[in-house]
PDB file of C-alpha atoms and ligand atoms in Angstrom:
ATOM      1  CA  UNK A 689      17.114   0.660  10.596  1.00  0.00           C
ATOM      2  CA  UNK A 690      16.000  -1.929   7.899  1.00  0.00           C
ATOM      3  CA  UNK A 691      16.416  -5.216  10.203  1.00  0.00           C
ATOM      4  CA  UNK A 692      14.444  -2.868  12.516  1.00  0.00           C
ATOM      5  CA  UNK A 693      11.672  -2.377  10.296  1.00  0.00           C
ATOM      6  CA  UNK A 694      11.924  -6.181   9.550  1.00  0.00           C
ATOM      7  CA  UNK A 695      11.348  -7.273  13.166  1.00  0.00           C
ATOM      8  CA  UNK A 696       9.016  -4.688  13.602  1.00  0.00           C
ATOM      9  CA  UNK A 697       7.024  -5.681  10.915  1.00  0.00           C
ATOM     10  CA  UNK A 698       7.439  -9.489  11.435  1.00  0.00           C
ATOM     11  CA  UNK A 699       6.145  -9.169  14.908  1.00  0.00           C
ATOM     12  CA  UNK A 700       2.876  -7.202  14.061  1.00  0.00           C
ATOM     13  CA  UNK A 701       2.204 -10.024  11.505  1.00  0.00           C
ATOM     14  CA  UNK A 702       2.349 -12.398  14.239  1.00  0.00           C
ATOM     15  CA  UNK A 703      -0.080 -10.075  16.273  1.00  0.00           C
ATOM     16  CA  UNK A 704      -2.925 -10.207  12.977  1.00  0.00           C
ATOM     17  CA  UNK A 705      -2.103 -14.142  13.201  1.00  0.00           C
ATOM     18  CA  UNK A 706      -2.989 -14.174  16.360  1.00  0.00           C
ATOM     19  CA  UNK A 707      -6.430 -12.980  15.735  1.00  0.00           C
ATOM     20  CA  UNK A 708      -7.205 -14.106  12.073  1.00  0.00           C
ATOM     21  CA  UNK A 709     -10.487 -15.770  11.568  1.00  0.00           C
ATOM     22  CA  UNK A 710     -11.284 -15.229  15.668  1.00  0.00           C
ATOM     23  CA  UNK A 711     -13.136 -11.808  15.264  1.00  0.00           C
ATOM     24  CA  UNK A 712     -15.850 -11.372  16.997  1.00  0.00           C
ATOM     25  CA  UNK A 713     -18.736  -8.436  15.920  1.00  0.00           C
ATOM     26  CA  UNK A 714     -17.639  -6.465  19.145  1.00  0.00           C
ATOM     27  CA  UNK A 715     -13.549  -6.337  17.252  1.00  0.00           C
ATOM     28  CA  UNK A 716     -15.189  -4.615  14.274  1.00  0.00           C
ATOM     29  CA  UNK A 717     -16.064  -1.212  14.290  1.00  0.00           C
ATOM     30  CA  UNK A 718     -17.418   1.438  10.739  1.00  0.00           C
ATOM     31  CA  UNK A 719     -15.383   4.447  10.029  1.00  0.00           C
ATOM     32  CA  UNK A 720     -17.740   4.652   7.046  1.00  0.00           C
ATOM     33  CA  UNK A 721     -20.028   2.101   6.060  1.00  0.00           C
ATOM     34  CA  UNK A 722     -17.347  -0.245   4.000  1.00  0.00           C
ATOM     35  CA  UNK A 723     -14.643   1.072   6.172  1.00  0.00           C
ATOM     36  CA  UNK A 724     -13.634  -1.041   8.519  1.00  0.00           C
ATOM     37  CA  UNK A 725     -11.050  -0.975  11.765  1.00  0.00           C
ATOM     38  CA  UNK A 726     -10.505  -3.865  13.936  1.00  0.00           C
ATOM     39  CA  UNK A 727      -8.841  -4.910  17.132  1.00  0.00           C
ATOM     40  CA  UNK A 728      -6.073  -6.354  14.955  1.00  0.00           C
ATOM     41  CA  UNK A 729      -5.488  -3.003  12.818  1.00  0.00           C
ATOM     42  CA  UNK A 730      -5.487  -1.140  16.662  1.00  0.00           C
ATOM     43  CA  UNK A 731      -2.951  -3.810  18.449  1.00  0.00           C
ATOM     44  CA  UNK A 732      -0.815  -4.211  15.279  1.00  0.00           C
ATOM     45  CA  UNK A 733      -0.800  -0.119  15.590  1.00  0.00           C
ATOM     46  CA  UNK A 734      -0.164   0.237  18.859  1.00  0.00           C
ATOM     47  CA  UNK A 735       3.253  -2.221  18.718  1.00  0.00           C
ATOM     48  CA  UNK A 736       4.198  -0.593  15.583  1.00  0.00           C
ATOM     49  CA  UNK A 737       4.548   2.744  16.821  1.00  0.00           C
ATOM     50  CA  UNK A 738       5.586   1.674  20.375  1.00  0.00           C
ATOM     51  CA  UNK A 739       8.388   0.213  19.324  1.00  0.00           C
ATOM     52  CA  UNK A 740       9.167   3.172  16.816  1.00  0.00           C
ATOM     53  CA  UNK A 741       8.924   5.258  20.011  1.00  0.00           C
ATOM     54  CA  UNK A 742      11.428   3.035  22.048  1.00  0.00           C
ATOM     55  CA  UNK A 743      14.340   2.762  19.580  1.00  0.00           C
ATOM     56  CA  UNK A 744      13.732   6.059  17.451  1.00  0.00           C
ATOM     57  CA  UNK A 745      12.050   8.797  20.287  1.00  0.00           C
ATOM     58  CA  UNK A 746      13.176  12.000  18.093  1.00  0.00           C
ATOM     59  CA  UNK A 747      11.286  10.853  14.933  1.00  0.00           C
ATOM     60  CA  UNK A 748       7.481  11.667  13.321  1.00  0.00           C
ATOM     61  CA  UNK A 749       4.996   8.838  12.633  1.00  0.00           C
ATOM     62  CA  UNK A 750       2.427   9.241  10.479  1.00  0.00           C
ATOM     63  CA  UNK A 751       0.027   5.910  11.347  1.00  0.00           C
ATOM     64  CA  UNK A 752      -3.370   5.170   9.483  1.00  0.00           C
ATOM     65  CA  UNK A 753      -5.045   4.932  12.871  1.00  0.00           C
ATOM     66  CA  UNK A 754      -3.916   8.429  14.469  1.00  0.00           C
ATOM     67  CA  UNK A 755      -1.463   6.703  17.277  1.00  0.00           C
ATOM     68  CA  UNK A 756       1.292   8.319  15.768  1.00  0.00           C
ATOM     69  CA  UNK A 757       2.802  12.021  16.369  1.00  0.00           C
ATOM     70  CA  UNK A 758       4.057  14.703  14.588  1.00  0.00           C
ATOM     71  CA  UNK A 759       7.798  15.749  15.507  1.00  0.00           C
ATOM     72  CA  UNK A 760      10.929  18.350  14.436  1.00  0.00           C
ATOM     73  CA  UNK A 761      12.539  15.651  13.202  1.00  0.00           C
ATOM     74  CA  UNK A 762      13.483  14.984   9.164  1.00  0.00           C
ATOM     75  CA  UNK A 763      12.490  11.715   9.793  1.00  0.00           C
ATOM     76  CA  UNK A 764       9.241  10.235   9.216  1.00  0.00           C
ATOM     77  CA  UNK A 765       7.746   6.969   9.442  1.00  0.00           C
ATOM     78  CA  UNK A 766       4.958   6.008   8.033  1.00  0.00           C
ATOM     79  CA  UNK A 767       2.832   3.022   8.893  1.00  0.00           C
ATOM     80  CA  UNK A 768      -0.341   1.015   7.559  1.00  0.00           C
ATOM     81  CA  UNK A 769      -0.843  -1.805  10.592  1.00  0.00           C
ATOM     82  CA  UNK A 770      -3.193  -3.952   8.476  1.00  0.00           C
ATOM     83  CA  UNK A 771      -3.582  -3.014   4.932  1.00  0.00           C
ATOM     84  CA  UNK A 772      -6.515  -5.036   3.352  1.00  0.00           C
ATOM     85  CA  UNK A 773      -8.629  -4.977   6.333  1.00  0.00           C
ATOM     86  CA  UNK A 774     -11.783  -5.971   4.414  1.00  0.00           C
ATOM     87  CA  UNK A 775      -9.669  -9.476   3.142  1.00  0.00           C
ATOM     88  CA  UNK A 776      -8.763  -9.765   6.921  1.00  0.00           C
ATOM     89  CA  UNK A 777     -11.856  -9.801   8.518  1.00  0.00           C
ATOM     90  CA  UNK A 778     -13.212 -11.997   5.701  1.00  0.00           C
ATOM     91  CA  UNK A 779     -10.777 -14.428   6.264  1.00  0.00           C
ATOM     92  CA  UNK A 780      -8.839 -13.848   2.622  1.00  0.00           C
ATOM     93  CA  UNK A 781      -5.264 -14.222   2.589  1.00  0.00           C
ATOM     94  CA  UNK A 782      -4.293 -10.688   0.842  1.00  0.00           C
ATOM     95  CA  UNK A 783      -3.107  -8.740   3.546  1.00  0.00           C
ATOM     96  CA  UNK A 784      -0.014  -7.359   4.963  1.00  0.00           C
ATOM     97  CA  UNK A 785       1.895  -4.354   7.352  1.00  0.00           C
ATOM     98  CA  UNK A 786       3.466  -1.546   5.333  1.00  0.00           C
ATOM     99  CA  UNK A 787       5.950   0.477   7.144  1.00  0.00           C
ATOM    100  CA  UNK A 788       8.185   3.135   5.437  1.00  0.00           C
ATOM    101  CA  UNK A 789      10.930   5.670   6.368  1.00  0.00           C
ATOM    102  CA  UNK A 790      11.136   8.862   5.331  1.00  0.00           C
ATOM    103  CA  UNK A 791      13.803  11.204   5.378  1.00  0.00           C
ATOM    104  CA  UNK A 792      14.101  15.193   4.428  1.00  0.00           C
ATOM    105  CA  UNK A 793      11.124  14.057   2.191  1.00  0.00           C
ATOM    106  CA  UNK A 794      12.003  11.226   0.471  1.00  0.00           C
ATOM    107  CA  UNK A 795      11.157   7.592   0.855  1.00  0.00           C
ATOM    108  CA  UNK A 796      14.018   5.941   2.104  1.00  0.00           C
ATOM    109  CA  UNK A 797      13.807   2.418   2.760  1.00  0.00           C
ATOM    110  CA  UNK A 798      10.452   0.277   2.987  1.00  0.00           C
ATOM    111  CA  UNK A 799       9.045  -3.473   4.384  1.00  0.00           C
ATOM    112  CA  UNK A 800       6.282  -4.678   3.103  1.00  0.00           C
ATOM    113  CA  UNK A 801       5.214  -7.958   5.261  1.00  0.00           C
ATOM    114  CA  UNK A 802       2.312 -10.013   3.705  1.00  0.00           C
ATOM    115  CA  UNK A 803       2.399 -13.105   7.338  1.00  0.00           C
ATOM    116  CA  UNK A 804      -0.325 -15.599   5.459  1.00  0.00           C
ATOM    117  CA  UNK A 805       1.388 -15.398   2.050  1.00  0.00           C
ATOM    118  CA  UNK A 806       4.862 -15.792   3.707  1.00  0.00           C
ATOM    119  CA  UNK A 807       6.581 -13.018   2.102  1.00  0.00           C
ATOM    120  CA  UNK A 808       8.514  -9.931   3.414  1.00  0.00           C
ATOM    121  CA  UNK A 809       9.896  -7.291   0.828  1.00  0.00           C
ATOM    122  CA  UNK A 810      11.931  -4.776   1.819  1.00  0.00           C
ATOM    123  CA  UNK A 811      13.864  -2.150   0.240  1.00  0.00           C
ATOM    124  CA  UNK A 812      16.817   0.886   0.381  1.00  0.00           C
ATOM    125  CA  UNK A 813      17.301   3.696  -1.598  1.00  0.00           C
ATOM    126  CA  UNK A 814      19.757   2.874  -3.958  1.00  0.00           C
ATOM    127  CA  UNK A 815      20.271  -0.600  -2.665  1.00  0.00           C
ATOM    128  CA  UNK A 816      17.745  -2.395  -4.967  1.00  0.00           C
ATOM    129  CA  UNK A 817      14.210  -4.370  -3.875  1.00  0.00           C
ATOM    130  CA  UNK A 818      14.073  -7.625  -2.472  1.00  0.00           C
ATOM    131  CA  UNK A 819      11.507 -10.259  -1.935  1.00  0.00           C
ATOM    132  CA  UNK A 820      13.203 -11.999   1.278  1.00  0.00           C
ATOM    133  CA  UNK A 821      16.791 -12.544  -0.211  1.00  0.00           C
ATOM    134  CA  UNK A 822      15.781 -12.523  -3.945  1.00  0.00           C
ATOM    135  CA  UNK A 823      16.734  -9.187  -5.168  1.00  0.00           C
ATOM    136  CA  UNK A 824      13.435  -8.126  -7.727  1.00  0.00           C
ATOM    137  CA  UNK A 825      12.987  -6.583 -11.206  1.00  0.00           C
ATOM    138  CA  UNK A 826       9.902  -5.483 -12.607  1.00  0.00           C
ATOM    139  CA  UNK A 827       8.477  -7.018 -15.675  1.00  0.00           C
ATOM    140  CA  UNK A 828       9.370  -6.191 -19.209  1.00  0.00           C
ATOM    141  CA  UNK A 829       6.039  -6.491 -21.033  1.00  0.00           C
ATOM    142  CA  UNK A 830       5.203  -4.010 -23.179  1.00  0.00           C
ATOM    143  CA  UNK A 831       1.916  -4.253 -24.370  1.00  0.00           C
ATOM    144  CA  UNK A 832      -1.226  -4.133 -22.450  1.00  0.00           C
ATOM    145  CA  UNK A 833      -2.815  -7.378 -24.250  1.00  0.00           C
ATOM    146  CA  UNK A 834       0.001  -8.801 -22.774  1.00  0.00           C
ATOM    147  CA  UNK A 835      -0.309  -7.531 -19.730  1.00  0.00           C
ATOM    148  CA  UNK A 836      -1.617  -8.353 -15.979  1.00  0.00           C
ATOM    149  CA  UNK A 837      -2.857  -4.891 -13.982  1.00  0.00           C
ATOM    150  CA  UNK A 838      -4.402  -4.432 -10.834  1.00  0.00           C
ATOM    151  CA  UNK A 839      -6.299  -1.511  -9.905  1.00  0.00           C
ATOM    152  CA  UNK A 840      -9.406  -0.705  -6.470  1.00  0.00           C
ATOM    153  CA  UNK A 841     -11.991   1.387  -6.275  1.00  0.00           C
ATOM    154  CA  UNK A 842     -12.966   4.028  -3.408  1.00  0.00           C
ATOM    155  CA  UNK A 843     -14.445   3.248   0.102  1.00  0.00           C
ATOM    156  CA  UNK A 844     -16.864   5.572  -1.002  1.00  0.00           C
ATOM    157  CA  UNK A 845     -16.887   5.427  -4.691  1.00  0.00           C
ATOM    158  CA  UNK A 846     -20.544   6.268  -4.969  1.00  0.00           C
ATOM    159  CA  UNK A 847     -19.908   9.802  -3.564  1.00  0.00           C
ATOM    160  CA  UNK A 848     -16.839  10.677  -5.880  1.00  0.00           C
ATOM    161  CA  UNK A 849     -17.026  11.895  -9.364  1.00  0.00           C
ATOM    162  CA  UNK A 850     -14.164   9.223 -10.313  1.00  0.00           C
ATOM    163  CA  UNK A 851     -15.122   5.973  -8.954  1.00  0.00           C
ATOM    164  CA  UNK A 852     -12.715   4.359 -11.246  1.00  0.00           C
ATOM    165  CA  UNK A 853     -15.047   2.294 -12.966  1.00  0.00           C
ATOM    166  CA  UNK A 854     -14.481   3.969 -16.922  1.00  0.00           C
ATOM    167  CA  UNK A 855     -11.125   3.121 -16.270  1.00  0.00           C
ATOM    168  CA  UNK A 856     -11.722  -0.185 -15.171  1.00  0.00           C
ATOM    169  CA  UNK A 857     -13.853  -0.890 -18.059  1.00  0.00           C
ATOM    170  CA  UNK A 858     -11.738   0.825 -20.831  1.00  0.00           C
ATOM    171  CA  UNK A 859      -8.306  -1.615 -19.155  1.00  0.00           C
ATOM    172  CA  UNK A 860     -10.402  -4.719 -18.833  1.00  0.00           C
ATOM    173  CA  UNK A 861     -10.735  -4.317 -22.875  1.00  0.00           C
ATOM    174  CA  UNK A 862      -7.387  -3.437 -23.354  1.00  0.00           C
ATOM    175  CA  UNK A 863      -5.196  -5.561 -21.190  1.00  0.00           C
ATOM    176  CA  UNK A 864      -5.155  -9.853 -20.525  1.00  0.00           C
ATOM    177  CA  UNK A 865      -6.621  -9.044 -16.965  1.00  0.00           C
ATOM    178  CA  UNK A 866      -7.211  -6.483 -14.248  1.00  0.00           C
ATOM    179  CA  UNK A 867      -7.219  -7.983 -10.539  1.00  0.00           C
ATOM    180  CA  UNK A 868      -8.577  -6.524  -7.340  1.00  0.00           C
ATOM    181  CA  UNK A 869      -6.787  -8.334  -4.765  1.00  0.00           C
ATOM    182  CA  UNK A 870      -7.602  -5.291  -1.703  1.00  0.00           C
ATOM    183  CA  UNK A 871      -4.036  -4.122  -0.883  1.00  0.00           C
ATOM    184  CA  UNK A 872      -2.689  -1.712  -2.198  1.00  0.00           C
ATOM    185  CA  UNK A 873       0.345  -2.158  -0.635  1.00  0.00           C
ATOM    186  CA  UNK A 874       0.526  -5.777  -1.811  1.00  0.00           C
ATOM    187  CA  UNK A 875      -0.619  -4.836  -5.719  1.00  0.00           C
ATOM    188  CA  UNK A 876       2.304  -2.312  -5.613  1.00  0.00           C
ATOM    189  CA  UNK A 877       5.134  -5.372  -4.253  1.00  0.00           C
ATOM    190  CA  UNK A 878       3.748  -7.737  -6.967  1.00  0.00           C
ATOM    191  CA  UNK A 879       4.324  -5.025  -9.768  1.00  0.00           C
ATOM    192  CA  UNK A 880       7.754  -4.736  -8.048  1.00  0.00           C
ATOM    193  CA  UNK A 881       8.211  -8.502  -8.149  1.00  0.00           C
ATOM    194  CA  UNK A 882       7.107  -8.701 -11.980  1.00  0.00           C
ATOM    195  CA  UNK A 883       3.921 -10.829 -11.355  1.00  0.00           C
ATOM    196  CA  UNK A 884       2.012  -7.872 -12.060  1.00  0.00           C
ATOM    197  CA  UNK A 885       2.836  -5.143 -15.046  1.00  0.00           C
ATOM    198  CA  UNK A 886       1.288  -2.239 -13.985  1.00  0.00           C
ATOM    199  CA  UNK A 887      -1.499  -0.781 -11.114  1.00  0.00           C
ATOM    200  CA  UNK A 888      -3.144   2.236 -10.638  1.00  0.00           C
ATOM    201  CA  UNK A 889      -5.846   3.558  -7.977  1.00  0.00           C
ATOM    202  CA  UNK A 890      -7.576   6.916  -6.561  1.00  0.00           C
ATOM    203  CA  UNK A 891      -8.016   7.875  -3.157  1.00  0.00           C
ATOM    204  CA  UNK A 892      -4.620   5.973  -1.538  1.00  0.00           C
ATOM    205  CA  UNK A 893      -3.137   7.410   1.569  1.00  0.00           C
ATOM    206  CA  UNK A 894       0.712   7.797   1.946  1.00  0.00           C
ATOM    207  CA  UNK A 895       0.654   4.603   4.327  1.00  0.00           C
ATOM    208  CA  UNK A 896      -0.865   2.835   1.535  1.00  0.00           C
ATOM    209  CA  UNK A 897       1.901   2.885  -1.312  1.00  0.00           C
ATOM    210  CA  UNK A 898       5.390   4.619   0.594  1.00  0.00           C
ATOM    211  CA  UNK A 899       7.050   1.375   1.060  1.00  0.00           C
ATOM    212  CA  UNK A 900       5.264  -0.486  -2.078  1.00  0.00           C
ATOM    213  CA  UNK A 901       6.276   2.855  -4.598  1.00  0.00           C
ATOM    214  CA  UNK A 902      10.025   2.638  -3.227  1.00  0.00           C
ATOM    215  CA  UNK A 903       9.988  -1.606  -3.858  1.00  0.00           C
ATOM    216  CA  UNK A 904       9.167  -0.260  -7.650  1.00  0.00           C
ATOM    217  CA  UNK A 905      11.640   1.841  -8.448  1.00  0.00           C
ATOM    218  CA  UNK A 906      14.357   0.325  -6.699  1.00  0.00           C
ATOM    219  CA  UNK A 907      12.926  -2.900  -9.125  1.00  0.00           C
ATOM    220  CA  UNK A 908      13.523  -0.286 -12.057  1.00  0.00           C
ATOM    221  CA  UNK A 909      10.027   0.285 -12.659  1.00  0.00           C
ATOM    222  CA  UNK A 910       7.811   3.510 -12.606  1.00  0.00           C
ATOM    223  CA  UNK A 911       5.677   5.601 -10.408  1.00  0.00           C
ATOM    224  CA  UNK A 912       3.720   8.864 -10.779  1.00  0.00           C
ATOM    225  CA  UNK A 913       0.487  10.738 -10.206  1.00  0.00           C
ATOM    226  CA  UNK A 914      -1.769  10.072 -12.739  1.00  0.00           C
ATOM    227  CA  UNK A 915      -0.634  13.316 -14.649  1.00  0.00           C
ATOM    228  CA  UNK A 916       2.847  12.051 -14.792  1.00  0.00           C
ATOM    229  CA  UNK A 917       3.440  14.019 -12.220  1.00  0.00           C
ATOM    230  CA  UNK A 918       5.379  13.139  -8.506  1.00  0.00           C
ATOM    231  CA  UNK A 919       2.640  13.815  -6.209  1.00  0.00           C
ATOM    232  CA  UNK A 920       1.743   9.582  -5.742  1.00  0.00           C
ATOM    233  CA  UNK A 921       2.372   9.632  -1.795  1.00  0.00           C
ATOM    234  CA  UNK A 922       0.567  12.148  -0.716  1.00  0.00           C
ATOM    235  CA  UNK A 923      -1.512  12.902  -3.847  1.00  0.00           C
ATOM    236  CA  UNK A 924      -4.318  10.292  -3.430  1.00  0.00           C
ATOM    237  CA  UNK A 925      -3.930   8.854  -7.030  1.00  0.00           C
ATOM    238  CA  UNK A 926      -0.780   6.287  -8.081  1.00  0.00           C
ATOM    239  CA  UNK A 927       0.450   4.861 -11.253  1.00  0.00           C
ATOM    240  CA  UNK A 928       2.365   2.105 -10.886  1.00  0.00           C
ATOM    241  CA  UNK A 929       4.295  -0.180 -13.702  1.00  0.00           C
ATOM    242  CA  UNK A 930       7.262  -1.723 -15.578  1.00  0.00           C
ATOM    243  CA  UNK A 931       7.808   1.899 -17.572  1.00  0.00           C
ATOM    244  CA  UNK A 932       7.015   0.279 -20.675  1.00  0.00           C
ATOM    245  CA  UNK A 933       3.374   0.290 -20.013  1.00  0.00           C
ATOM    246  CA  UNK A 934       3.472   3.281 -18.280  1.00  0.00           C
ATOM    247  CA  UNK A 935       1.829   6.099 -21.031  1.00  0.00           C
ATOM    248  CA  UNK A 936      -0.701   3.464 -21.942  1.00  0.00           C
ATOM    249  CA  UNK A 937      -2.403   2.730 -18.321  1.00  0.00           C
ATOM    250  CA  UNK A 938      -2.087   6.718 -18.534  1.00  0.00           C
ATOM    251  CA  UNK A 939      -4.021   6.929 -22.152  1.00  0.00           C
ATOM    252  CA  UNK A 940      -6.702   5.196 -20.370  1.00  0.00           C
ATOM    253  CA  UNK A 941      -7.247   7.093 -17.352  1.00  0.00           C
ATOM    254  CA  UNK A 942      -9.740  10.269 -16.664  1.00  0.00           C
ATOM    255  CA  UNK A 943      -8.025  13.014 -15.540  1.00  0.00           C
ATOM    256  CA  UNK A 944      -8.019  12.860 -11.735  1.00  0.00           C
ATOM    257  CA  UNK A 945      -9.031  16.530  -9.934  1.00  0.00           C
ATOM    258  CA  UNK A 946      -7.576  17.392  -7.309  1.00  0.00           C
ATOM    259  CA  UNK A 947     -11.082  19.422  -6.342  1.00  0.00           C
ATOM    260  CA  UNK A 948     -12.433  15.353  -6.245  1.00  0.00           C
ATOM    261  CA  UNK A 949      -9.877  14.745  -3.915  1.00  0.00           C
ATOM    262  CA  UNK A 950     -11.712  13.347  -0.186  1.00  0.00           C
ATOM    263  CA  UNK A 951     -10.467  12.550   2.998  1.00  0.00           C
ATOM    264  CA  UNK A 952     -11.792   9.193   2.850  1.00  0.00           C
ATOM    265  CA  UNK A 953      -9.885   5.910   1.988  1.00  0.00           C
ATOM    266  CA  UNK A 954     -10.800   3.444  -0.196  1.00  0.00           C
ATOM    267  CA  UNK A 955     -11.248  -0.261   0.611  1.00  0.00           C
TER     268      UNK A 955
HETATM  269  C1  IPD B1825      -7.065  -0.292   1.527  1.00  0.00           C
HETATM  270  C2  IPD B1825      -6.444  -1.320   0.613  1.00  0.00           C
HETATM  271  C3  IPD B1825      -7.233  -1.456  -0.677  1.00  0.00           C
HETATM  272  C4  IPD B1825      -7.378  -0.152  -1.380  1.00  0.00           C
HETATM  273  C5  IPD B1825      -7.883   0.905  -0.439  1.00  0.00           C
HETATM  274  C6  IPD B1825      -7.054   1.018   0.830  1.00  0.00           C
HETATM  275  P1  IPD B1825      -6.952  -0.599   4.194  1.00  0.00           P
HETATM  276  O1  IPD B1825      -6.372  -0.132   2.734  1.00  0.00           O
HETATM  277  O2  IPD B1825      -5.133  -0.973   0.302  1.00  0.00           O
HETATM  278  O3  IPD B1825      -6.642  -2.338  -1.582  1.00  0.00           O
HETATM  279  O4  IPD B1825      -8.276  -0.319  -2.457  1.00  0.00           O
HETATM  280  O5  IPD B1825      -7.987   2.114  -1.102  1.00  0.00           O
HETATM  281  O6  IPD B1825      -7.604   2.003   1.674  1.00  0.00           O
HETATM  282  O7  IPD B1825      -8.143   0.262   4.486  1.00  0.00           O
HETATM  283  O8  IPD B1825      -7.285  -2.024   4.083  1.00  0.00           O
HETATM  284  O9  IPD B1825      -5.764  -0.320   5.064  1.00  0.00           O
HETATM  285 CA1   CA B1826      -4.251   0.679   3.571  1.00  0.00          CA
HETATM  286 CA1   CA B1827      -5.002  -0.087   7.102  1.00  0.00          CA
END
């Protein structure tokens, strides 16, 4: 199932190749007014879950686009074709195809594929995170002076009661930087990989962090809701870190409501 998910994933990154920096107005359409979807998060869909279909007919895929189908099955899949669709169409670097497995609940194995920056991770329950054939381990900073974070803010931050931005401010004073690089998924490999120490965010979908959240703890780092709690999949809010920094990205975080929760994504 993982080389699967490999050549799966490797073959929608050749699809976004195909049309990066060649959009035309007519390939972009507004599912809100920063939310974008393009002909390349569509196509990259559309393989995705065909093949999916063809080698695994019995199982559930949840895909951010709605091409995927809800089965008796206690496998799930769970697929974000182009995460960082604003860097895409902008012709930035940062983006990449999430896919993840899930089965009788739990995230099982994950492939993040990032085609511009060259790098696939992928990852197994119990069979450690991996960075192409490097197995990874998280960072072991334990300070946040020391410390690199990443963090995003809400497609529609202006209509939520946490846009993120107290946080942001109180962790820019705190830590040695935060970046916005706009993918999640990506943030969540890098903390995996140890070039960043921590990340947290509001308003994720599952497809957004499933495969990244597995790459961390397999990496021997942490993840949780931002009450410490285990709802980070499906629960719209992540922390993310080495462990060690863990409580103090959490010190500095409003309480997130679930009443505040939205359907909307964030960009
Ligand atoms: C977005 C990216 C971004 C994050 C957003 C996500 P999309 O995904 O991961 O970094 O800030 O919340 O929705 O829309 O590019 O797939
Ligand atoms: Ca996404
Ligand atoms: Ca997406």
């Amino acid at each position: 199932m993982l080389d699967f998910a490999i050549h799966v994933a490797v073959q929608a990154g050749e699809l976004l190749l195909g049309h990066f920096e060649k959009l035309g107005k007519s390939d972009v359409s507004f599912k809100g007014k920063r939310n974008l979807v393009t002909v390349a998060d569509r196509e990259s869909e559309e393989l995705i879950v065909r093949r999916i279909r063809e080698e695994y007919p019995d199982h559930s895929i949840l895909a951010e686009e709605g091409g995927g189908d809800e089965k008796q099955s206690p496998y799930q899949w769970i697929v974000d074709p182009l995460d960082g669709t604003i860097n895409y169409t902008h012709g930035h670097p940062f983006f990449c195809i999430s896919i993840a497995l899930v089965r009788d609940g739990e995230v099982v194995l994950g492939v993040i594929h990032a085609p511009l920056l060259r790098e696939t991770y992928h990852v197994q329950l119990g069979k450690g995170a991996y960075l192409g054939e490097r197995r990874l381990s998280v960072s072991d900073t334990d300070t946040l002076i020391n410390s690199l974070l990443a963090t995003g803010f809400a497609y529609v931050r202006e209509e939520t009661q946490s846009n993120n931005l107290a946080n942001f401010g109180r962790l820019s004073l705190e830590a040695r930087g935060v970046r916005r690089y706009g993918s999640a998924a990506i943030d969540l490999a890098y903390v995996a990989a140890g070039r960043l120490d921590g990340f947290w965010e509001l308003y994720l979908a599952p497809w957004d962090v499933a495969a990244g959240s597995l790459l961390i703890t397999e990496a021997g780092g942490k993840v949780t809701d931002i009450s410490g709690g285990t709802d980070y999949i499906y629960g719209q809010n992540i922390i993310a870190s080495n462990g060690k920094i863990h409580d103090l990205i959490a010190d500095n975080l409003d309480p997130f409501s679930k009443s505040d929760r939205t359907e909307s994504q964030g960009d």
